Short mmCIF file of C-alpha atoms in Angstrom, two decimals:
data_model
loop_
_atom_site.label_atom_id
_atom_site.label_comp_id
_atom_site.label_asym_id
_atom_site.label_seq_id
_atom_site.Cartn_x
_atom_site.Cartn_y
_atom_site.Cartn_z
CA MET J 1033 11.86 6.78 -34.17
CA ALA J 1034 12.63 8.98 -31.16
CA THR J 1035 12.32 7.47 -27.73
CA ASN J 1036 10.37 8.97 -24.85
CA TYR J 1037 12.36 9.31 -21.66
CA THR J 1038 12.39 11.00 -18.29
CA ASN J 1039 15.54 12.43 -16.76
CA ASN J 1040 15.20 10.64 -13.43
CA PHE J 1041 18.56 11.85 -12.10
CA LYS J 1042 17.49 15.47 -12.62
CA ASN J 1043 14.11 14.85 -10.98
CA ILE J 1044 15.70 13.17 -7.95
CA LEU J 1045 18.42 15.85 -7.61
CA ASP J 1046 15.85 18.66 -7.95
CA ARG J 1047 13.68 17.13 -5.22
CA LEU J 1048 16.62 16.56 -2.87
CA THR J 1049 17.84 20.12 -3.44
CA SER J 1050 14.39 21.45 -2.65
CA ILE J 1051 14.16 19.41 0.57
CA PHE J 1052 17.59 20.57 1.79
CA ARG J 1053 17.00 24.21 0.85
CA ASP J 1054 13.62 24.22 2.61
CA GLU J 1055 15.16 22.73 5.75
CA PHE J 1056 18.28 24.88 5.96
CA LYS J 1057 16.75 28.11 4.60
CA GLY J 1058 20.03 29.41 3.16
CA SER J 1059 22.27 28.55 6.13
CA LEU J 1060 23.67 25.57 4.20
CA PRO J 1061 23.95 26.28 0.45
CA VAL J 1062 23.23 23.24 -1.74
CA TYR J 1063 24.98 22.67 -5.08
CA ILE J 1064 24.65 20.00 -7.75
CA GLY J 1065 27.65 18.47 -9.47
CA LYS J 1066 30.52 20.77 -10.28
CA GLU J 1067 28.80 24.08 -9.46
CA GLU J 1068 31.37 26.28 -7.75
CA PRO J 1069 30.49 26.51 -4.03
CA THR J 1070 31.02 29.61 -1.94
CA GLY J 1071 31.09 30.27 1.80
CA THR J 1072 32.45 28.37 4.76
CA GLN J 1073 29.98 25.49 4.61
CA HIS J 1074 28.01 23.87 1.82
CA LEU J 1075 26.48 20.60 0.65
CA ARG J 1076 27.24 19.26 -2.81
CA LEU J 1077 25.10 16.54 -4.47
CA ILE J 1078 26.97 14.45 -7.04
CA PRO J 1079 25.16 11.84 -9.14
CA VAL J 1080 27.19 8.63 -9.27
CA GLY J 1081 25.15 6.02 -11.12
CA SER J 1082 22.19 3.70 -11.18
CA SER J 1083 21.76 -0.03 -11.25
CA LEU J 1084 18.90 -2.17 -12.42
CA SER J 1085 17.14 -3.92 -9.52
CA GLU J 1086 14.14 -5.45 -11.33
CA TYR J 1087 13.09 -5.54 -14.95
CA ASN J 1088 9.91 -6.67 -16.66
CA ALA J 1089 7.97 -5.92 -19.83
CA SER J 1090 6.07 -2.97 -18.32
CA SER J 1091 8.60 -1.26 -16.01
CA GLU J 1092 12.02 -1.24 -14.43
CA LEU J 1093 13.10 -0.62 -10.84
CA ARG J 1094 16.43 1.20 -10.65
CA GLU J 1095 18.54 2.08 -7.64
CA TYR J 1096 20.16 5.52 -7.88
CA THR J 1097 23.32 6.49 -6.01
CA ILE J 1098 24.16 10.10 -5.21
CA ASN J 1099 27.11 11.23 -3.14
CA PHE J 1100 26.66 14.12 -0.75
CA ILE J 1101 29.77 16.04 0.26
CA LEU J 1102 29.40 18.36 3.23
CA THR J 1103 32.23 20.87 3.52
CA PHE J 1104 32.75 22.79 6.74
CA LYS J 1105 35.68 25.19 6.76
CA ASP J 1106 37.16 25.64 10.22
CA VAL J 1107 40.84 26.48 9.88
CA ASN J 1108 41.54 25.78 13.55
CA THR J 1109 39.42 22.57 13.61
CA THR J 1110 38.05 23.51 17.01
CA GLN J 1111 35.88 21.42 19.29
CA LYS J 1112 33.02 23.85 18.66
CA GLY J 1113 33.47 23.35 14.91
CA LEU J 1114 33.39 19.58 15.31
CA GLU J 1115 30.20 19.79 17.37
CA GLN J 1116 28.57 21.91 14.66
CA VAL J 1117 29.62 19.41 11.97
CA LEU J 1118 28.19 16.53 14.01
CA ARG J 1119 24.91 18.43 14.39
CA LEU J 1120 24.76 19.03 10.62
CA ILE J 1121 25.44 15.34 9.95
CA SER J 1122 22.66 14.26 12.31
CA ARG J 1123 20.27 16.79 10.79
CA ILE J 1124 21.02 15.63 7.22
CA GLU J 1125 20.63 11.95 8.20
CA SER J 1126 17.33 12.71 9.97
CA LEU J 1127 16.06 14.73 7.02
CA VAL J 1128 16.74 11.82 4.66
CA MET J 1129 15.01 9.44 7.08
CA ASP J 1130 12.00 11.78 7.17
CA ASN J 1131 11.87 11.55 3.37
CA ILE J 1132 12.19 7.80 2.92
CA SER J 1133 9.93 8.21 -0.12
CA MET J 1134 9.61 11.32 -2.27
CA GLU J 1135 7.20 12.40 -4.97
CA LEU J 1136 9.07 13.78 -7.96
CA GLU J 1137 8.08 16.54 -10.37
CA ASP J 1138 6.71 14.01 -12.90
CA ARG J 1139 4.46 12.53 -10.15
CA SER J 1140 6.51 9.35 -9.92
CA ASN J 1141 7.99 8.32 -6.57
CA THR J 1142 11.28 7.27 -5.13
CA ILE J 1143 11.25 4.69 -2.36
CA ASN J 1144 13.71 3.24 0.14
CA CYS J 1145 15.64 6.53 0.27
CA ARG J 1146 18.52 6.24 2.70
CA ILE J 1147 22.05 7.16 3.57
CA GLU J 1148 24.13 4.00 3.31
CA SER J 1149 27.26 5.41 4.92
CA THR J 1150 28.79 8.58 6.34
CA ASP J 1151 32.54 9.24 6.51
CA ILE J 1152 34.07 12.21 8.34
CA SER J 1153 37.51 13.53 7.42
CA GLU J 1154 39.31 16.20 9.37
CA LEU J 1155 41.42 18.36 7.09
CA PRO J 1156 43.75 20.26 9.44
CA GLU J 1157 44.35 23.09 6.97
CA THR J 1158 40.72 23.65 5.99
CA GLY J 1159 38.27 21.99 8.39
CA TYR J 1160 36.00 19.00 7.84
CA SER J 1161 34.73 17.09 4.84
CA VAL J 1162 31.88 14.64 5.25
CA PHE J 1163 31.08 12.09 2.55
CA PHE J 1164 27.60 10.50 2.46
CA VAL J 1165 26.46 7.72 0.13
CA TYR J 1166 22.75 8.21 -0.60
CA GLN J 1167 20.61 5.64 -2.40
CA CYS J 1168 16.99 5.44 -3.47
CA GLN J 1169 14.89 3.30 -5.78
CA HIS J 1170 12.65 4.52 -8.59
CA LEU J 1171 10.06 2.62 -10.61
CA GLY J 1172 10.20 3.96 -14.15
CA ASN J 1173 9.60 3.32 -17.84
CA LEU J 1174 6.06 2.31 -17.07
CA SER J 1175 3.99 1.16 -20.01
#
């Protein structure tokens, strides 16, 4: 017998992509997974995994982890470039905070959406790379 399922990763990634694209209106292209990015700056969303937080006979609460990688190419790694990267970081963190819960396409919700950590790396040859660890919880498999 075939099982019924919902692709929660896809639903979460689609919603995040929509939120970022609406906010940045094309000035910061957003890609999922291994899509080939173009331009001098972009944000890539990479699904990492999920873990079971709570389980019962009628549902399960899972925590999903998605890495965000912000790339900002600035071959001279100037002070102005750093300031722009720091503004982008703050804007992304604020946008996630503004969307601490999200309704997904299937009408289910994510909760406790947050950025757990942000790491900035200066790459002298190419610019800056910023690594975010994003997590959210989703109540699924409701019966």
